Tab-separated table of C-alpha atoms in Angstrom:
chain	number	residue	atom	x	y	z
A	1	UNK	CA	23.952	31.193	-11.938
A	2	UNK	CA	27.518	32.014	-13.477
A	3	UNK	CA	29.915	31.117	-15.982
A	4	UNK	CA	32.938	32.646	-14.326
A	5	UNK	CA	33.499	31.719	-10.517
A	6	UNK	CA	32.521	34.053	-8.158
A	7	UNK	CA	36.206	34.464	-5.837
A	8	UNK	CA	34.828	32.858	-1.837
A	9	UNK	CA	36.360	33.183	1.132
A	10	UNK	CA	36.425	30.562	4.087
A	11	UNK	CA	35.417	31.908	6.636
A	12	UNK	CA	34.881	28.636	9.001
A	13	UNK	CA	36.548	25.506	8.913
A	14	UNK	CA	35.961	22.542	10.623
A	15	UNK	CA	37.213	19.193	10.244
A	16	UNK	CA	34.064	16.355	10.402
A	17	UNK	CA	35.820	12.935	10.143
A	18	UNK	CA	39.947	12.877	9.708
A	19	UNK	CA	39.431	12.850	6.011
A	20	UNK	CA	36.871	15.390	5.869
A	21	UNK	CA	36.329	19.472	5.986
A	22	UNK	CA	33.274	21.734	6.305
A	23	UNK	CA	34.117	24.951	4.375
A	24	UNK	CA	31.545	27.630	5.554
A	25	UNK	CA	31.978	30.471	2.566
A	26	UNK	CA	31.384	33.948	1.926
A	27	UNK	CA	31.709	36.450	-1.324
A	28	UNK	CA	33.781	38.752	-1.627
A	29	UNK	CA	32.104	40.810	-3.597
A	30	UNK	CA	28.486	39.770	-6.139
A	31	UNK	CA	26.939	35.953	-4.356
A	32	UNK	CA	25.664	33.496	-7.000
A	33	UNK	CA	22.598	32.675	-6.065
A	34	UNK	CA	20.480	31.383	-3.258
A	35	UNK	CA	21.760	26.742	-3.574
A	36	UNK	CA	18.267	24.862	-3.023
A	37	UNK	CA	18.954	21.372	-0.291
A	38	UNK	CA	20.443	18.987	-3.184
A	39	UNK	CA	22.236	21.321	-5.908
A	40	UNK	CA	25.921	22.069	-5.769
A	41	UNK	CA	28.253	24.460	-6.284
A	42	UNK	CA	31.892	23.724	-8.667
A	43	UNK	CA	34.149	24.515	-5.945
A	44	UNK	CA	37.344	25.888	-7.818
A	45	UNK	CA	40.692	25.170	-6.039
A	46	UNK	CA	43.095	28.001	-7.604
A	47	UNK	CA	45.866	26.149	-9.197
A	48	UNK	CA	44.470	22.778	-8.881
A	49	UNK	CA	41.098	22.083	-10.621
A	50	UNK	CA	37.310	22.204	-9.890
A	51	UNK	CA	34.389	19.340	-8.334
A	52	UNK	CA	31.069	19.295	-8.134
A	53	UNK	CA	30.964	19.884	-4.473
A	54	UNK	CA	26.271	19.896	-3.483
A	55	UNK	CA	25.626	22.232	-0.348
A	56	UNK	CA	25.321	20.372	3.004
A	57	UNK	CA	23.886	23.163	4.389
A	58	UNK	CA	22.020	26.651	3.410
A	59	UNK	CA	22.355	28.700	6.642
A	60	UNK	CA	21.879	32.023	4.362
A	61	UNK	CA	20.825	33.203	0.790
A	62	UNK	CA	25.003	34.739	0.399
A	63	UNK	CA	27.161	32.051	2.515
A	64	UNK	CA	28.502	28.751	0.929
A	65	UNK	CA	28.265	26.143	3.155
A	66	UNK	CA	30.073	22.806	1.436
A	67	UNK	CA	31.581	19.072	2.986
A	68	UNK	CA	34.485	18.081	1.168
A	69	UNK	CA	35.823	14.238	1.374
A	70	UNK	CA	39.529	14.565	-0.075
A	71	UNK	CA	40.551	11.724	-1.798
A	72	UNK	CA	42.383	13.525	-4.824
A	73	UNK	CA	44.142	16.628	-6.141
A	74	UNK	CA	41.293	19.016	-6.036
A	75	UNK	CA	39.710	17.916	-2.956
A	76	UNK	CA	42.912	17.626	-0.960
A	77	UNK	CA	43.083	21.265	-1.673
A	78	UNK	CA	40.328	21.925	-0.795
A	79	UNK	CA	40.173	20.294	2.489
A	80	UNK	CA	43.425	21.759	2.807
A	81	UNK	CA	42.548	26.100	2.739
A	82	UNK	CA	42.830	27.322	6.019
A	83	UNK	CA	39.870	30.160	7.115
A	84	UNK	CA	40.712	32.967	5.286
A	85	UNK	CA	42.602	31.507	1.757
A	86	UNK	CA	40.051	31.275	-1.570
A	87	UNK	CA	38.373	29.815	-3.511
A	88	UNK	CA	36.039	30.031	-7.104
A	89	UNK	CA	31.987	29.480	-6.957
A	90	UNK	CA	29.681	28.659	-9.540
A	91	UNK	CA	26.364	28.194	-9.370
A	92	UNK	CA	23.578	26.762	-8.747
A	93	UNK	CA	23.427	23.991	-10.883
A	94	UNK	CA	21.500	20.771	-10.700
A	95	UNK	CA	18.655	19.649	-9.331
A	96	UNK	CA	16.923	19.450	-5.648
A	97	UNK	CA	15.031	17.776	-3.491
A	98	UNK	CA	11.420	17.785	-4.137
A	99	UNK	CA	10.176	19.000	-1.205
A	100	UNK	CA	7.668	20.241	-1.961
A	101	UNK	CA	6.527	16.396	-3.385
A	102	UNK	CA	6.353	15.674	-0.339
A	103	UNK	CA	4.322	17.408	2.028
A	104	UNK	CA	2.491	15.130	3.591
A	105	UNK	CA	3.553	12.420	3.523
A	106	UNK	CA	6.289	10.120	5.596
A	107	UNK	CA	10.274	11.379	5.611
A	108	UNK	CA	12.871	8.844	5.230
A	109	UNK	CA	16.023	10.231	5.229
A	110	UNK	CA	18.382	7.045	4.044
A	111	UNK	CA	22.947	8.474	3.464
A	112	UNK	CA	25.287	6.411	2.716
A	113	UNK	CA	29.082	8.193	4.094
A	114	UNK	CA	29.386	11.702	2.929
A	115	UNK	CA	25.814	11.076	1.324
A	116	UNK	CA	24.775	12.559	3.903
A	117	UNK	CA	26.641	15.852	3.234
A	118	UNK	CA	23.725	17.323	0.868
A	119	UNK	CA	21.012	15.590	2.713
A	120	UNK	CA	21.368	17.641	5.897
A	121	UNK	CA	20.243	21.024	4.358
A	122	UNK	CA	16.965	18.848	3.355
A	123	UNK	CA	17.260	18.208	7.158
A	124	UNK	CA	17.013	20.626	8.409
A	125	UNK	CA	13.772	22.370	6.416
A	126	UNK	CA	11.959	19.505	7.093
A	127	UNK	CA	12.513	20.054	11.203
A	128	UNK	CA	11.923	23.908	10.199
A	129	UNK	CA	9.191	23.532	8.320
A	130	UNK	CA	8.151	20.317	11.037
A	131	UNK	CA	4.015	20.142	10.815
A	132	UNK	CA	3.994	19.616	7.053
A	133	UNK	CA	4.878	16.820	6.443
A	134	UNK	CA	5.528	13.519	8.661
A	135	UNK	CA	7.473	11.161	10.367
A	136	UNK	CA	10.719	11.824	9.839
A	137	UNK	CA	13.063	8.649	10.109
A	138	UNK	CA	17.056	9.960	9.655
A	139	UNK	CA	19.583	6.721	8.901
A	140	UNK	CA	22.922	6.890	7.801
A	141	UNK	CA	25.716	3.989	7.418
A	142	UNK	CA	29.009	4.771	7.419
A	143	UNK	CA	32.025	3.796	7.374
A	144	UNK	CA	33.075	2.921	11.037
A	145	UNK	CA	32.083	5.693	13.763
A	146	UNK	CA	35.040	7.847	13.042
A	147	UNK	CA	33.539	8.376	9.700
A	148	UNK	CA	30.293	9.387	10.651
A	149	UNK	CA	29.605	12.065	9.749
A	150	UNK	CA	27.917	15.154	11.940
A	151	UNK	CA	27.252	13.280	14.847
A	152	UNK	CA	26.540	15.866	17.353
A	153	UNK	CA	23.086	16.478	15.020
A	154	UNK	CA	21.836	13.312	15.425
A	155	UNK	CA	20.019	13.865	18.635
A	156	UNK	CA	18.409	16.406	16.705
A	157	UNK	CA	17.020	14.392	14.657
A	158	UNK	CA	17.016	11.545	15.829
A	159	UNK	CA	12.498	12.202	16.318
A	160	UNK	CA	10.766	9.542	15.824
A	161	UNK	CA	12.706	7.648	14.406
A	162	UNK	CA	17.122	8.583	13.957
A	163	UNK	CA	19.721	5.832	13.784
A	164	UNK	CA	23.530	5.447	12.678
A	165	UNK	CA	24.721	2.444	11.634
A	166	UNK	CA	28.596	1.225	10.375
A	167	UNK	CA	30.173	-1.548	8.982
A	168	UNK	CA	33.582	-2.115	11.409
A	169	UNK	CA	32.441	-0.702	14.646
A	170	UNK	CA	35.582	-0.323	17.000
A	171	UNK	CA	35.546	-1.385	20.635
A	172	UNK	CA	32.927	2.213	22.300
A	173	UNK	CA	31.279	1.841	19.078
A	174	UNK	CA	27.704	1.206	21.243
A	175	UNK	CA	25.065	1.673	18.798
A	176	UNK	CA	24.250	-0.605	15.456
A	177	UNK	CA	26.525	-2.256	13.315
A	178	UNK	CA	25.235	-3.339	9.885
A	179	UNK	CA	23.391	-2.070	6.287
A	180	UNK	CA	21.840	1.011	6.240
A	181	UNK	CA	19.679	-0.660	4.444
A	182	UNK	CA	18.612	-2.749	7.663
A	183	UNK	CA	17.465	0.010	10.196
A	184	UNK	CA	14.971	0.727	7.959
A	185	UNK	CA	12.216	-2.378	9.997
A	186	UNK	CA	12.362	-0.225	12.545
A	187	UNK	CA	11.624	3.290	10.985
A	188	UNK	CA	8.238	4.297	11.093
A	189	UNK	CA	6.487	5.150	8.199
A	190	UNK	CA	3.994	3.940	5.447
A	191	UNK	CA	5.089	3.016	2.613
A	192	UNK	CA	2.267	4.107	0.563
A	193	UNK	CA	2.850	7.644	1.718
A	194	UNK	CA	6.066	7.813	2.270
A	195	UNK	CA	8.700	9.756	0.325
A	196	UNK	CA	12.414	8.995	0.533
A	197	UNK	CA	15.138	10.284	-0.480
A	198	UNK	CA	18.479	8.598	-0.930
A	199	UNK	CA	22.277	9.680	-1.163
A	200	UNK	CA	25.454	7.495	-1.168
A	201	UNK	CA	27.466	5.263	-3.785
A	202	UNK	CA	26.199	4.322	-6.147
A	203	UNK	CA	25.532	0.477	-4.875
A	204	UNK	CA	24.342	1.373	-2.178
A	205	UNK	CA	21.508	3.478	-3.196
A	206	UNK	CA	20.552	0.899	-5.280
A	207	UNK	CA	19.732	-1.840	-2.812
A	208	UNK	CA	18.449	0.882	-0.988
A	209	UNK	CA	15.454	1.985	-3.829
A	210	UNK	CA	15.039	-2.428	-4.721
A	211	UNK	CA	14.454	-2.324	0.172
A	212	UNK	CA	12.599	0.645	0.168
A	213	UNK	CA	10.424	-0.597	-3.326
A	214	UNK	CA	9.101	-4.583	-1.659
A	215	UNK	CA	8.279	-2.036	1.314
A	216	UNK	CA	5.432	-0.340	-0.715
A	217	UNK	CA	6.952	2.638	-1.202
A	218	UNK	CA	6.461	3.658	-5.912
A	219	UNK	CA	9.822	4.121	-6.618
A	220	UNK	CA	8.891	7.690	-8.237
A	221	UNK	CA	8.764	8.715	-4.938
A	222	UNK	CA	12.130	7.227	-4.126
A	223	UNK	CA	14.723	9.939	-4.773
A	224	UNK	CA	18.584	9.501	-5.536
A	225	UNK	CA	21.672	11.485	-6.305
A	226	UNK	CA	23.081	10.407	-9.170
A	227	UNK	CA	26.862	11.064	-9.279
A	228	UNK	CA	29.331	11.312	-12.561
A	229	UNK	CA	32.074	12.766	-13.917
A	230	UNK	CA	31.039	16.188	-13.780
A	231	UNK	CA	32.752	19.221	-15.335
A	232	UNK	CA	31.068	22.504	-17.043
A	233	UNK	CA	27.993	21.354	-15.108
A	234	UNK	CA	26.461	23.766	-17.883
A	235	UNK	CA	24.765	20.255	-19.828
A	236	UNK	CA	27.249	21.895	-22.516
A	237	UNK	CA	29.854	19.313	-21.935
A	238	UNK	CA	28.184	15.332	-22.268
A	239	UNK	CA	30.766	13.974	-19.585
A	240	UNK	CA	28.205	13.398	-17.010
A	241	UNK	CA	25.878	12.026	-19.732
A	242	UNK	CA	23.983	8.899	-18.135
A	243	UNK	CA	21.401	7.538	-21.061
A	244	UNK	CA	19.226	10.681	-21.434
A	245	UNK	CA	20.360	12.672	-18.671
A	246	UNK	CA	22.451	15.033	-18.239
A	247	UNK	CA	23.220	14.465	-14.530
A	248	UNK	CA	24.350	18.176	-14.305
A	249	UNK	CA	21.992	19.766	-15.866
A	250	UNK	CA	19.026	16.536	-15.205
A	251	UNK	CA	19.930	15.643	-11.962
A	252	UNK	CA	22.173	14.662	-9.585
A	253	UNK	CA	18.468	14.787	-7.923
A	254	UNK	CA	16.467	12.192	-10.025
A	255	UNK	CA	13.139	10.087	-8.651
A	256	UNK	CA	14.258	6.512	-8.597
A	257	UNK	CA	10.885	5.888	-11.459
A	258	UNK	CA	13.672	7.553	-14.022
A	259	UNK	CA	17.362	6.130	-12.221
A	260	UNK	CA	16.602	2.483	-11.458
A	261	UNK	CA	16.545	1.475	-15.593
A	262	UNK	CA	19.211	3.725	-16.108
A	263	UNK	CA	21.633	1.764	-13.266
A	264	UNK	CA	21.089	-1.247	-14.590
A	265	UNK	CA	22.470	-0.827	-17.923
A	266	UNK	CA	26.310	-1.640	-17.259
A	267	UNK	CA	27.080	0.782	-19.914
A	268	UNK	CA	26.136	4.099	-19.491
B	1	UNK	CA	0.489	-10.759	18.232
B	2	UNK	CA	-0.264	-7.187	17.166
B	3	UNK	CA	2.788	-6.403	14.029
B	4	UNK	CA	5.135	-2.902	14.676
B	5	UNK	CA	6.261	-2.034	11.687
B	6	UNK	CA	4.881	-2.065	7.711
B	7	UNK	CA	7.724	-3.860	6.701
B	8	UNK	CA	8.674	-7.505	5.665
B	9	UNK	CA	10.733	-7.952	8.877
B	10	UNK	CA	9.771	-11.376	10.840
B	11	UNK	CA	6.688	-10.050	13.245
B	12	UNK	CA	5.261	-8.712	9.994
B	13	UNK	CA	5.330	-12.690	8.744
B	14	UNK	CA	4.810	-14.789	11.027
B	15	UNK	CA	1.636	-11.679	11.681
B	16	UNK	CA	0.654	-12.412	7.989
B	17	UNK	CA	0.638	-16.425	8.075
B	18	UNK	CA	-3.239	-18.038	8.007
B	19	UNK	CA	-4.468	-16.866	11.360
B	20	UNK	CA	-5.278	-21.092	12.697
B	21	UNK	CA	-1.645	-21.372	12.296
B	22	UNK	CA	-0.430	-18.335	13.886
B	23	UNK	CA	-2.638	-19.204	16.822
B	24	UNK	CA	-1.082	-22.384	16.817
B	25	UNK	CA	2.440	-21.017	16.796
B	26	UNK	CA	2.206	-18.243	19.249
B	27	UNK	CA	0.713	-21.127	21.106
B	28	UNK	CA	3.950	-22.010	22.226
B	29	UNK	CA	5.383	-18.545	22.680
B	30	UNK	CA	6.378	-16.842	26.093
B	31	UNK	CA	6.857	-13.456	26.775
B	32	UNK	CA	10.574	-13.050	27.042
B	33	UNK	CA	12.551	-9.535	28.876
B	34	UNK	CA	16.290	-8.439	29.364
B	35	UNK	CA	18.404	-5.936	30.963
B	36	UNK	CA	20.606	-4.218	28.957
B	37	UNK	CA	24.757	-5.916	28.757
B	38	UNK	CA	22.455	-9.200	29.404
B	39	UNK	CA	23.752	-12.933	26.972
B	40	UNK	CA	21.404	-14.253	25.456
B	41	UNK	CA	23.584	-16.964	24.171
B	42	UNK	CA	26.721	-17.803	23.143
B	43	UNK	CA	28.193	-19.509	19.849
B	44	UNK	CA	29.191	-22.569	19.828
B	45	UNK	CA	26.261	-23.048	23.036
B	46	UNK	CA	23.341	-25.434	21.646
B	47	UNK	CA	19.915	-23.958	20.375
B	48	UNK	CA	16.994	-24.697	21.494
B	49	UNK	CA	15.243	-21.341	21.431
B	50	UNK	CA	14.404	-18.843	19.224
B	51	UNK	CA	13.103	-15.140	19.980
B	52	UNK	CA	11.067	-12.592	17.909
B	53	UNK	CA	12.230	-8.301	19.116
B	54	UNK	CA	9.468	-6.807	19.779
B	55	UNK	CA	12.105	-3.722	20.987
B	56	UNK	CA	15.664	-3.473	21.231
B	57	UNK	CA	18.480	-3.995	20.094
B	58	UNK	CA	20.949	-7.537	20.231
B	59	UNK	CA	23.606	-7.775	19.337
B	60	UNK	CA	25.266	-10.650	17.878
B	61	UNK	CA	29.069	-10.804	18.002
B	62	UNK	CA	31.934	-14.046	17.497
B	63	UNK	CA	34.957	-14.484	20.390
B	64	UNK	CA	37.953	-12.983	19.069
B	65	UNK	CA	40.791	-14.678	21.055
B	66	UNK	CA	43.316	-11.768	22.537
B	67	UNK	CA	40.590	-9.500	20.944
B	68	UNK	CA	36.791	-10.505	22.575
B	69	UNK	CA	33.657	-10.254	21.554
B	70	UNK	CA	33.857	-8.800	17.836
B	71	UNK	CA	30.478	-6.931	16.880
B	72	UNK	CA	29.383	-8.190	13.307
B	73	UNK	CA	25.440	-7.174	13.132
B	74	UNK	CA	23.226	-5.674	15.355
B	75	UNK	CA	19.134	-6.433	14.420
B	76	UNK	CA	16.393	-4.323	16.164
B	77	UNK	CA	12.591	-4.561	16.126
B	78	UNK	CA	10.273	-7.427	14.660
B	79	UNK	CA	13.625	-9.035	13.074
B	80	UNK	CA	14.250	-12.955	14.196
B	81	UNK	CA	16.743	-13.221	16.208
B	82	UNK	CA	18.106	-17.209	16.640
B	83	UNK	CA	17.554	-20.092	13.427
B	84	UNK	CA	20.634	-22.140	14.327
B	85	UNK	CA	17.801	-24.105	15.901
B	86	UNK	CA	16.803	-25.168	12.778
B	87	UNK	CA	19.318	-26.692	11.203
B	88	UNK	CA	21.876	-29.620	12.492
B	89	UNK	CA	23.967	-28.893	14.855
B	90	UNK	CA	21.569	-26.879	15.727
B	91	UNK	CA	24.705	-24.842	17.837
B	92	UNK	CA	24.854	-20.621	17.772
B	93	UNK	CA	26.858	-19.387	15.018
B	94	UNK	CA	26.628	-16.480	17.013
B	95	UNK	CA	27.171	-14.900	20.106
B	96	UNK	CA	23.788	-12.271	21.407
B	97	UNK	CA	24.032	-10.102	23.865
B	98	UNK	CA	21.642	-7.297	24.387
B	99	UNK	CA	21.934	-3.115	24.285
B	100	UNK	CA	19.213	-2.164	26.243
B	101	UNK	CA	16.778	-3.172	28.000
B	102	UNK	CA	15.089	-6.274	25.672
B	103	UNK	CA	11.735	-7.662	25.006
B	104	UNK	CA	10.668	-10.355	22.579
B	105	UNK	CA	9.074	-13.203	22.193
B	106	UNK	CA	10.053	-16.693	22.727
B	107	UNK	CA	9.825	-19.990	21.564
B	108	UNK	CA	11.499	-23.637	22.206
B	109	UNK	CA	12.851	-24.529	19.083
B	110	UNK	CA	11.342	-28.300	19.857
B	111	UNK	CA	7.816	-27.650	20.232
B	112	UNK	CA	8.201	-25.455	17.476
B	113	UNK	CA	10.233	-28.214	15.387
B	114	UNK	CA	7.691	-30.747	16.692
B	115	UNK	CA	4.292	-29.066	15.486
B	116	UNK	CA	6.238	-28.489	11.858
B	117	UNK	CA	6.411	-31.977	11.364
B	118	UNK	CA	2.698	-32.794	12.613
B	119	UNK	CA	1.388	-29.668	10.423
B	120	UNK	CA	3.898	-29.958	7.396
B	121	UNK	CA	1.785	-26.695	5.988
B	122	UNK	CA	3.372	-24.173	8.979
B	123	UNK	CA	6.499	-25.913	9.016
B	124	UNK	CA	6.619	-24.805	5.491
B	125	UNK	CA	5.533	-20.985	6.032
B	126	UNK	CA	7.834	-20.823	8.984
B	127	UNK	CA	10.742	-21.988	6.770
B	128	UNK	CA	10.269	-19.512	4.345
B	129	UNK	CA	10.234	-16.644	7.286
B	130	UNK	CA	13.987	-18.353	8.159
B	131	UNK	CA	15.524	-18.382	4.922
B	132	UNK	CA	14.170	-15.097	4.093
B	133	UNK	CA	15.848	-13.261	7.528
B	134	UNK	CA	18.504	-15.581	6.592
B	135	UNK	CA	18.532	-14.098	2.594
B	136	UNK	CA	18.680	-10.589	3.867
B	137	UNK	CA	21.523	-11.567	6.508
B	138	UNK	CA	22.986	-12.737	3.529
B	139	UNK	CA	22.524	-9.670	0.840
B	140	UNK	CA	23.675	-7.203	3.570
B	141	UNK	CA	27.010	-8.862	4.141
B	142	UNK	CA	27.602	-9.324	1.192
B	143	UNK	CA	27.107	-5.307	1.008
B	144	UNK	CA	29.377	-5.285	3.579
B	145	UNK	CA	31.851	-7.421	1.967
B	146	UNK	CA	32.154	-4.112	-0.891
B	147	UNK	CA	33.523	-1.582	1.683
B	148	UNK	CA	30.784	0.835	-0.498
B	149	UNK	CA	32.181	3.206	2.092
B	150	UNK	CA	35.879	2.632	2.321
B	151	UNK	CA	38.031	5.135	0.203
B	152	UNK	CA	37.084	5.802	-3.591
B	153	UNK	CA	40.713	5.301	-5.770
B	154	UNK	CA	39.229	7.987	-7.937
B	155	UNK	CA	40.381	11.674	-7.865
B	156	UNK	CA	37.297	14.391	-7.109
B	157	UNK	CA	33.966	14.458	-4.685
B	158	UNK	CA	31.271	14.518	-7.157
B	159	UNK	CA	27.973	16.242	-6.357
B	160	UNK	CA	26.964	12.608	-3.659
B	161	UNK	CA	29.794	10.948	-2.318
């Protein structure tokens, strides 16, 4: 981990949707330490600002892959970067998805919107080591078909169960329609032996976690990726405080047994 | 009837009924199979049956003039298809069309209502199952009303979404 940004060059970019881009970055010289699925980097768009973005693939120790949605000035600048452009990177920061605790369990990977991006390296890791886990279920929700990420990768994720659902279908959409939790009834898992990884808007994660608990999944086996305003990423500035947690350091990945009481306090 | 899921679906709830109730209810069921792209019922039609989906997916839709059938939700394995049969005016609020082959348990609504009249405790158990389904769909609809995945109003992209 470095506190000063290291220069990385954009070696590949892919438009995922109308407002979301995946950037592949390569260090100009020294590389950051390897990232684990669930961790994030601070990406610095020169002259504009810095934002936290999770890794969306961990192909090797040197290259970084990030999927960025253009929602503000910094992310718009990052999404506008072309191959060959430079970006500053700090990291790796934060906690990772705890896959070790999920060995032998059925897995539920549940994503809402761009929440699928931080979960993709987890899916990669599970598929690369499939015999260590039970049944993999990938459930993704999006606003509309045009905003659904990584559609070409879904076929590889679909065993024993993988499905995407949208809130607002267009005339060509032949998939599911509804909130992502409606897919749980069809997923193949034994609740008492299941670990769930959930990432998306906070309300969606709360709704999903409640449903999982209702079905018998233990709260400490539901991992969520929380988001607050991260600035320093080193646990010093306090912007990302959530009760006793500094999410840049103690998160973003937190067990729902710890997260639930914090997410229901209005003023945190 | 054997449960196909660990979750709280209509099928699981019916399976969880006391054996006597389950036996009486399933005596009224018949196995139904629908090919893909089959209209099971139409908005405004008489709600004289209901189904518990055993496999496949059904799209629920509303007719929108000039646009055709707008799908508002899809339901799948283990779900209850149809609850308009329970309350007057007993007309379908939505249309339903299969997306691929569907297998289901089909129930005659009048016969089930008659059984519920004879056996109020069975009636209460069944109405509870239907109420849970309606509640689940209401909660899901309210969640969708929030448009959670829409463009956020605040700048910056966090570690998650």
